[in-house]
Every structure is written in structure tokens, then in C-alpha cells.
Amino acid sequence: MCINQSEGSVEGVRARKAGINAIPAIVARSKKMVSVLTPLYFCKIWTMFEMMCFLAHNSRKQNMHFEAAVLAKTSVVGSAYLYSMVVVYTCNQYVGTAVGLPKAFSMAVLAILVGVAAVRFAVSLRAWGRELHALR
């Protein structure tokens, strides 16, 4: 479920009201709830309303799961970085061949990119682990 976040327009306010009014009906049919937590999660009244509606309709609290938003960001950034590595490697291979650079140069560039990606991913997973630990 997603509530319209746009500010200032009449259409945005109407869409937000409609989304908030639909929460009880949607949540009543849900067997599980997964919330992606951000620093603003508990500042929005409709997220609290959604949680209370879920708990009112579902007595099993173990069906409610929380995940830190860092993991979602990590996977998006990681996918974009992996795609850029493939593009850089492919371009480097074709351009390097056309210009006369040795193939070892392409492999060195790829190795550097993979190393940077691995470090970035490790740092993101560490941050995600800390946030998840703090939530529990």
C-alpha cells in the first residue's frame, strides 16, 4: 500500500485522503504486514493507523515484520553499480581494442570496479545490520 505524498495540490490531498480511508479495508484482508522502516516511519500518522488496523484485525503479532530501508537502498545502488560495471567493461574492451590497449588493461579496470563494489556493498550491509539490531 502506498499513500500519496505530494504536497500543495488539491488532487494530491484527495488522493491522500482516499488512500488513508482505504487502509482498514486493505489491511483487514491482509495476513502479513511488512513495513520498510525509515527515520520518518513513526512520524506519519497513517503508518501508525495502518499498524493499529493490522493488529486489530490480526491477533498474531508474528505476522508483522519490519525491515530497515537501508537494504532496499543497497540493492538499488548495487544493481545500478553492477550495470555500470558491465557498461564500462564492455566499452573499455571495444574502445581499448580499437585504440590498441592491451586486454590486461580492461581486466585491471574491471578488477578495480569489482573491488569498489564489494567494499560499498560490505559497508551498506554493515549499516543495515546495525539498523536492524537497533530495531530489535
Short mmCIF file of N, CA and C in Angstrom, two decimals:
data_model
loop_
_atom_site.label_atom_id
_atom_site.label_comp_id
_atom_site.label_asym_id
_atom_site.label_seq_id
_atom_site.Cartn_x
_atom_site.Cartn_y
_atom_site.Cartn_z
N MET A 1 0.85 -1.16 0.00
CA MET A 1 0.00 0.00 0.00
C MET A 1 0.90 1.23 0.00
N CYS A 2 0.49 2.24 -0.73
CA CYS A 2 1.28 3.47 -0.80
C CYS A 2 0.33 4.67 -0.71
N ILE A 3 0.65 5.59 0.17
CA ILE A 3 -0.16 6.79 0.35
C ILE A 3 0.49 7.93 -0.44
N ASN A 4 -0.31 8.68 -1.17
CA ASN A 4 0.19 9.80 -1.97
C ASN A 4 0.90 10.81 -1.06
N GLN A 5 2.11 11.18 -1.42
CA GLN A 5 2.93 12.08 -0.60
C GLN A 5 3.01 13.50 -1.15
N SER A 6 2.36 13.76 -2.28
CA SER A 6 2.51 15.09 -2.90
C SER A 6 1.86 16.16 -2.04
N GLU A 7 2.50 17.30 -2.00
CA GLU A 7 2.04 18.44 -1.19
C GLU A 7 1.52 19.55 -2.10
N GLY A 8 0.57 20.29 -1.63
CA GLY A 8 0.19 21.53 -2.28
C GLY A 8 -0.90 21.44 -3.33
N SER A 9 -1.15 20.29 -3.92
CA SER A 9 -2.18 20.23 -4.95
C SER A 9 -3.45 19.62 -4.35
N VAL A 10 -4.58 20.06 -4.88
CA VAL A 10 -5.87 19.55 -4.41
C VAL A 10 -5.99 18.06 -4.74
N GLU A 11 -5.50 17.67 -5.93
CA GLU A 11 -5.56 16.26 -6.33
C GLU A 11 -4.73 15.39 -5.39
N GLY A 12 -3.57 15.91 -4.97
CA GLY A 12 -2.71 15.16 -4.05
C GLY A 12 -3.37 14.95 -2.71
N VAL A 13 -4.06 15.99 -2.21
CA VAL A 13 -4.75 15.88 -0.92
C VAL A 13 -5.91 14.89 -1.03
N ARG A 14 -6.65 14.94 -2.13
CA ARG A 14 -7.76 14.00 -2.33
C ARG A 14 -7.24 12.56 -2.42
N ALA A 15 -6.15 12.37 -3.14
CA ALA A 15 -5.58 11.03 -3.28
C ALA A 15 -5.08 10.52 -1.93
N ARG A 16 -4.49 11.41 -1.14
CA ARG A 16 -4.01 11.01 0.19
C ARG A 16 -5.19 10.61 1.07
N LYS A 17 -6.27 11.41 1.06
CA LYS A 17 -7.45 11.07 1.87
C LYS A 17 -8.04 9.73 1.45
N ALA A 18 -8.12 9.50 0.14
CA ALA A 18 -8.67 8.24 -0.36
C ALA A 18 -7.79 7.07 0.08
N GLY A 19 -6.48 7.24 0.02
CA GLY A 19 -5.56 6.19 0.44
C GLY A 19 -5.68 5.88 1.91
N ILE A 20 -5.76 6.92 2.73
CA ILE A 20 -5.88 6.72 4.19
C ILE A 20 -7.23 6.06 4.52
N ASN A 21 -8.29 6.49 3.84
CA ASN A 21 -9.61 5.90 4.09
C ASN A 21 -9.68 4.43 3.67
N ALA A 22 -8.83 4.02 2.74
CA ALA A 22 -8.83 2.63 2.26
C ALA A 22 -8.01 1.70 3.15
N ILE A 23 -7.23 2.25 4.06
CA ILE A 23 -6.34 1.43 4.90
C ILE A 23 -7.09 0.31 5.64
N PRO A 24 -8.17 0.59 6.36
CA PRO A 24 -8.82 -0.50 7.10
C PRO A 24 -9.30 -1.65 6.21
N ALA A 25 -9.86 -1.33 5.05
CA ALA A 25 -10.35 -2.38 4.16
C ALA A 25 -9.21 -3.22 3.59
N ILE A 26 -8.12 -2.58 3.24
CA ILE A 26 -6.98 -3.31 2.68
C ILE A 26 -6.31 -4.16 3.75
N VAL A 27 -6.09 -3.58 4.91
CA VAL A 27 -5.40 -4.28 5.98
C VAL A 27 -6.24 -5.43 6.53
N ALA A 28 -7.56 -5.30 6.53
CA ALA A 28 -8.44 -6.36 7.03
C ALA A 28 -8.28 -7.64 6.21
N ARG A 29 -7.92 -7.52 4.94
CA ARG A 29 -7.74 -8.69 4.07
C ARG A 29 -6.31 -9.21 4.09
N SER A 30 -5.42 -8.54 4.79
CA SER A 30 -4.01 -8.92 4.80
C SER A 30 -3.71 -9.94 5.88
N LYS A 31 -2.90 -10.95 5.53
CA LYS A 31 -2.49 -11.95 6.51
C LYS A 31 -1.13 -11.61 7.11
N LYS A 32 -0.32 -10.87 6.37
CA LYS A 32 1.00 -10.47 6.84
C LYS A 32 1.23 -9.00 6.51
N MET A 33 2.10 -8.38 7.30
CA MET A 33 2.45 -6.97 7.06
C MET A 33 3.96 -6.84 7.14
N VAL A 34 4.54 -6.26 6.11
CA VAL A 34 5.97 -5.97 6.08
C VAL A 34 6.10 -4.46 5.96
N SER A 35 6.77 -3.86 6.92
CA SER A 35 6.98 -2.41 6.90
C SER A 35 8.46 -2.12 6.68
N VAL A 36 8.73 -1.23 5.73
CA VAL A 36 10.10 -0.80 5.48
C VAL A 36 10.31 0.46 6.31
N LEU A 37 11.16 0.34 7.32
CA LEU A 37 11.33 1.43 8.27
C LEU A 37 12.35 2.46 7.80
N THR A 38 11.96 3.69 7.93
CA THR A 38 12.83 4.83 7.69
C THR A 38 12.75 5.70 8.95
N PRO A 39 13.61 6.70 9.07
CA PRO A 39 13.51 7.58 10.24
C PRO A 39 12.15 8.28 10.37
N LEU A 40 11.41 8.40 9.26
CA LEU A 40 10.12 9.09 9.29
C LEU A 40 8.93 8.15 9.52
N TYR A 41 9.18 6.84 9.59
CA TYR A 41 8.08 5.88 9.64
C TYR A 41 7.10 6.18 10.78
N PHE A 42 7.59 6.42 11.97
CA PHE A 42 6.71 6.63 13.11
C PHE A 42 6.25 8.08 13.24
N CYS A 43 6.66 8.95 12.30
CA CYS A 43 6.22 10.35 12.31
C CYS A 43 4.96 10.56 11.48
N LYS A 44 4.63 9.60 10.65
CA LYS A 44 3.44 9.72 9.80
C LYS A 44 2.26 9.06 10.50
N ILE A 45 1.17 9.79 10.60
CA ILE A 45 0.01 9.28 11.35
C ILE A 45 -0.60 8.07 10.66
N TRP A 46 -0.57 8.03 9.32
CA TRP A 46 -1.21 6.91 8.64
C TRP A 46 -0.41 5.61 8.78
N THR A 47 0.90 5.70 9.02
CA THR A 47 1.64 4.46 9.25
C THR A 47 1.26 3.85 10.60
N MET A 48 1.04 4.70 11.57
CA MET A 48 0.60 4.21 12.88
C MET A 48 -0.83 3.66 12.78
N PHE A 49 -1.67 4.34 12.03
CA PHE A 49 -3.05 3.90 11.81
C PHE A 49 -3.06 2.54 11.11
N GLU A 50 -2.21 2.39 10.12
CA GLU A 50 -2.10 1.13 9.38
C GLU A 50 -1.68 -0.01 10.32
N MET A 51 -0.70 0.26 11.17
CA MET A 51 -0.21 -0.74 12.11
C MET A 51 -1.31 -1.13 13.11
N MET A 52 -2.02 -0.15 13.63
CA MET A 52 -3.08 -0.43 14.60
C MET A 52 -4.23 -1.20 13.94
N CYS A 53 -4.56 -0.86 12.69
CA CYS A 53 -5.60 -1.61 11.98
C CYS A 53 -5.18 -3.06 11.79
N PHE A 54 -3.91 -3.27 11.43
CA PHE A 54 -3.42 -4.64 11.24
C PHE A 54 -3.51 -5.43 12.55
N LEU A 55 -3.06 -4.82 13.63
CA LEU A 55 -3.10 -5.51 14.93
C LEU A 55 -4.54 -5.77 15.40
N ALA A 56 -5.46 -4.88 15.05
CA ALA A 56 -6.86 -5.07 15.43
C ALA A 56 -7.49 -6.23 14.67
N HIS A 57 -7.08 -6.44 13.41
CA HIS A 57 -7.66 -7.49 12.58
C HIS A 57 -6.87 -8.79 12.62
N ASN A 58 -5.64 -8.74 13.12
CA ASN A 58 -4.78 -9.92 13.10
C ASN A 58 -4.16 -10.09 14.47
N SER A 59 -4.58 -11.10 15.18
CA SER A 59 -4.09 -11.28 16.56
C SER A 59 -2.68 -11.85 16.62
N ARG A 60 -2.15 -12.37 15.52
CA ARG A 60 -0.82 -12.98 15.52
C ARG A 60 0.23 -11.92 15.18
N LYS A 61 0.91 -11.43 16.19
CA LYS A 61 1.90 -10.38 16.00
C LYS A 61 3.11 -10.84 15.20
N GLN A 62 3.34 -12.17 15.16
CA GLN A 62 4.49 -12.66 14.39
C GLN A 62 4.28 -12.50 12.89
N ASN A 63 3.07 -12.14 12.46
CA ASN A 63 2.81 -11.87 11.05
C ASN A 63 3.17 -10.44 10.66
N MET A 64 3.70 -9.69 11.60
CA MET A 64 4.13 -8.31 11.32
C MET A 64 5.66 -8.29 11.31
N HIS A 65 6.22 -7.84 10.20
CA HIS A 65 7.68 -7.83 10.03
C HIS A 65 8.15 -6.41 9.71
N PHE A 66 9.31 -6.07 10.24
CA PHE A 66 9.92 -4.77 9.99
C PHE A 66 11.29 -4.98 9.34
N GLU A 67 11.58 -4.19 8.32
CA GLU A 67 12.88 -4.22 7.65
C GLU A 67 13.41 -2.80 7.57
N ALA A 68 14.70 -2.68 7.75
CA ALA A 68 15.33 -1.36 7.64
C ALA A 68 15.42 -0.97 6.16
N ALA A 69 15.23 0.30 5.87
CA ALA A 69 15.22 0.78 4.49
C ALA A 69 16.59 0.72 3.84
N VAL A 70 17.64 0.55 4.62
CA VAL A 70 19.00 0.54 4.06
C VAL A 70 19.17 -0.61 3.08
N LEU A 71 18.57 -1.76 3.34
CA LEU A 71 18.75 -2.90 2.45
C LEU A 71 18.15 -2.62 1.08
N ALA A 72 17.00 -1.97 1.04
CA ALA A 72 16.40 -1.62 -0.24
C ALA A 72 17.32 -0.68 -1.02
N LYS A 73 17.86 0.31 -0.33
CA LYS A 73 18.78 1.25 -0.97
C LYS A 73 20.03 0.52 -1.45
N THR A 74 20.51 -0.41 -0.66
CA THR A 74 21.71 -1.17 -1.03
C THR A 74 21.47 -1.96 -2.31
N SER A 75 20.32 -2.60 -2.41
CA SER A 75 20.08 -3.41 -3.61
C SER A 75 19.91 -2.55 -4.85
N VAL A 76 19.27 -1.39 -4.73
CA VAL A 76 19.12 -0.49 -5.88
C VAL A 76 20.47 0.06 -6.31
N VAL A 77 21.24 0.54 -5.34
CA VAL A 77 22.57 1.09 -5.65
C VAL A 77 23.48 0.00 -6.20
N GLY A 78 23.40 -1.19 -5.61
CA GLY A 78 24.23 -2.30 -6.08
C GLY A 78 23.89 -2.70 -7.50
N SER A 79 22.60 -2.75 -7.84
CA SER A 79 22.20 -3.08 -9.20
C SER A 79 22.67 -2.03 -10.20
N ALA A 80 22.53 -0.77 -9.84
CA ALA A 80 22.99 0.31 -10.73
C ALA A 80 24.50 0.25 -10.92
N TYR A 81 25.22 -0.05 -9.84
CA TYR A 81 26.67 -0.12 -9.92
C TYR A 81 27.10 -1.32 -10.77
N LEU A 82 26.42 -2.45 -10.61
CA LEU A 82 26.74 -3.64 -11.40
C LEU A 82 26.50 -3.36 -12.88
N TYR A 83 25.39 -2.72 -13.20
CA TYR A 83 25.10 -2.36 -14.59
C TYR A 83 26.17 -1.44 -15.14
N SER A 84 26.58 -0.45 -14.35
CA SER A 84 27.62 0.48 -14.84
C SER A 84 28.95 -0.23 -15.02
N MET A 85 29.24 -1.24 -14.18
CA MET A 85 30.48 -2.01 -14.36
C MET A 85 30.46 -2.75 -15.69
N VAL A 86 29.32 -3.35 -16.02
CA VAL A 86 29.21 -4.07 -17.29
C VAL A 86 29.39 -3.11 -18.46
N VAL A 87 28.75 -1.95 -18.38
CA VAL A 87 28.87 -0.96 -19.46
C VAL A 87 30.31 -0.48 -19.60
N VAL A 88 30.95 -0.13 -18.48
CA VAL A 88 32.33 0.35 -18.54
C VAL A 88 33.26 -0.73 -19.08
N TYR A 89 33.07 -1.95 -18.62
CA TYR A 89 33.93 -3.05 -19.09
C TYR A 89 33.75 -3.28 -20.59
N THR A 90 32.49 -3.31 -21.05
CA THR A 90 32.22 -3.54 -22.46
C THR A 90 32.80 -2.42 -23.32
N CYS A 91 32.55 -1.18 -22.91
CA CYS A 91 33.09 -0.04 -23.65
C CYS A 91 34.61 -0.07 -23.64
N ASN A 92 35.19 -0.37 -22.49
CA ASN A 92 36.64 -0.41 -22.36
C ASN A 92 37.22 -1.49 -23.27
N GLN A 93 36.53 -2.63 -23.36
CA GLN A 93 37.03 -3.71 -24.20
C GLN A 93 37.00 -3.32 -25.67
N TYR A 94 35.89 -2.74 -26.14
CA TYR A 94 35.78 -2.38 -27.55
C TYR A 94 36.66 -1.18 -27.89
N VAL A 95 36.60 -0.15 -27.05
CA VAL A 95 37.41 1.04 -27.31
C VAL A 95 38.88 0.71 -27.14
N GLY A 96 39.18 -0.08 -26.09
CA GLY A 96 40.57 -0.46 -25.86
C GLY A 96 41.14 -1.24 -27.02
N THR A 97 40.35 -2.13 -27.61
CA THR A 97 40.80 -2.90 -28.77
C THR A 97 41.00 -1.98 -29.97
N ALA A 98 40.08 -1.04 -30.15
CA ALA A 98 40.19 -0.12 -31.29
C ALA A 98 41.39 0.80 -31.15
N VAL A 99 41.67 1.22 -29.93
CA VAL A 99 42.78 2.15 -29.70
C VAL A 99 44.11 1.41 -29.60
N GLY A 100 44.06 0.13 -29.26
CA GLY A 100 45.28 -0.65 -29.16
C GLY A 100 45.74 -0.91 -27.73
N LEU A 101 44.86 -0.74 -26.74
CA LEU A 101 45.23 -1.03 -25.35
C LEU A 101 45.24 -2.54 -25.14
N PRO A 102 46.12 -3.03 -24.31
CA PRO A 102 46.14 -4.47 -24.05
C PRO A 102 44.92 -4.92 -23.27
N LYS A 103 44.54 -6.19 -23.42
CA LYS A 103 43.36 -6.73 -22.74
C LYS A 103 43.55 -6.70 -21.22
N ALA A 104 44.79 -6.76 -20.76
CA ALA A 104 45.07 -6.71 -19.33
C ALA A 104 44.58 -5.40 -18.72
N PHE A 105 44.59 -4.33 -19.50
CA PHE A 105 44.11 -3.04 -19.02
C PHE A 105 42.61 -3.12 -18.71
N SER A 106 41.84 -3.76 -19.59
CA SER A 106 40.40 -3.94 -19.36
C SER A 106 40.14 -4.76 -18.11
N MET A 107 40.93 -5.80 -17.93
CA MET A 107 40.77 -6.64 -16.75
C MET A 107 41.13 -5.88 -15.47
N ALA A 108 42.13 -5.03 -15.54
CA ALA A 108 42.52 -4.23 -14.37
C ALA A 108 41.41 -3.25 -14.00
N VAL A 109 40.82 -2.62 -15.00
CA VAL A 109 39.71 -1.68 -14.76
C VAL A 109 38.54 -2.43 -14.12
N LEU A 110 38.21 -3.60 -14.64
CA LEU A 110 37.12 -4.40 -14.09
C LEU A 110 37.42 -4.83 -12.65
N ALA A 111 38.65 -5.23 -12.39
CA ALA A 111 39.03 -5.64 -11.03
C ALA A 111 38.88 -4.49 -10.04
N ILE A 112 39.25 -3.29 -10.45
CA ILE A 112 39.09 -2.12 -9.59
C ILE A 112 37.61 -1.85 -9.32
N LEU A 113 36.79 -1.92 -10.36
CA LEU A 113 35.36 -1.69 -10.20
C LEU A 113 34.71 -2.73 -9.29
N VAL A 114 35.10 -3.99 -9.45
CA VAL A 114 34.55 -5.04 -8.60
C VAL A 114 34.98 -4.83 -7.15
N GLY A 115 36.22 -4.43 -6.94
CA GLY A 115 36.71 -4.15 -5.59
C GLY A 115 35.95 -3.03 -4.92
N VAL A 116 35.72 -1.95 -5.65
CA VAL A 116 34.96 -0.82 -5.10
C VAL A 116 33.53 -1.24 -4.79
N ALA A 117 32.93 -2.04 -5.68
CA ALA A 117 31.56 -2.51 -5.45
C ALA A 117 31.49 -3.40 -4.21
N ALA A 118 32.47 -4.26 -4.03
CA ALA A 118 32.47 -5.15 -2.87
C ALA A 118 32.59 -4.37 -1.57
N VAL A 119 33.45 -3.36 -1.55
CA VAL A 119 33.61 -2.54 -0.35
C VAL A 119 32.32 -1.77 -0.06
N ARG A 120 31.73 -1.20 -1.10
CA ARG A 120 30.49 -0.43 -0.94
C ARG A 120 29.37 -1.33 -0.41
N PHE A 121 29.27 -2.54 -0.95
CA PHE A 121 28.24 -3.48 -0.51
C PHE A 121 28.45 -3.90 0.94
N ALA A 122 29.70 -4.15 1.31
CA ALA A 122 30.01 -4.53 2.70
C ALA A 122 29.65 -3.41 3.67
N VAL A 123 29.96 -2.18 3.30
CA VAL A 123 29.63 -1.04 4.16
C VAL A 123 28.11 -0.91 4.31
N SER A 124 27.38 -1.09 3.21
CA SER A 124 25.92 -0.99 3.26
C SER A 124 25.32 -2.10 4.11
N LEU A 125 25.83 -3.32 3.96
CA LEU A 125 25.31 -4.43 4.77
C LEU A 125 25.60 -4.21 6.25
N ARG A 126 26.75 -3.65 6.54
CA ARG A 126 27.09 -3.36 7.94
C ARG A 126 26.11 -2.34 8.52
N ALA A 127 25.83 -1.28 7.75
CA ALA A 127 24.87 -0.26 8.20
C ALA A 127 23.48 -0.88 8.37
N TRP A 128 23.08 -1.74 7.44
CA TRP A 128 21.78 -2.40 7.54
C TRP A 128 21.72 -3.27 8.80
N GLY A 129 22.78 -4.00 9.07
CA GLY A 129 22.83 -4.85 10.27
C GLY A 129 22.70 -4.04 11.54
N ARG A 130 23.37 -2.89 11.58
CA ARG A 130 23.27 -2.02 12.77
C ARG A 130 21.85 -1.50 12.94
N GLU A 131 21.21 -1.07 11.85
CA GLU A 131 19.85 -0.56 11.95
C GLU A 131 18.88 -1.66 12.38
N LEU A 132 19.06 -2.85 11.81
CA LEU A 132 18.19 -3.96 12.16
C LEU A 132 18.37 -4.34 13.63
N HIS A 133 19.61 -4.34 14.11
CA HIS A 133 19.88 -4.64 15.50
C HIS A 133 19.25 -3.59 16.41
N ALA A 134 19.33 -2.34 16.02
CA ALA A 134 18.73 -1.26 16.82
C ALA A 134 17.21 -1.39 16.86
N LEU A 135 16.60 -1.88 15.77
CA LEU A 135 15.14 -2.05 15.74
C LEU A 135 14.68 -3.15 16.70
N ARG A 136 15.49 -4.18 16.80
CA ARG A 136 15.10 -5.32 17.64
C ARG A 136 15.40 -5.00 19.07
#
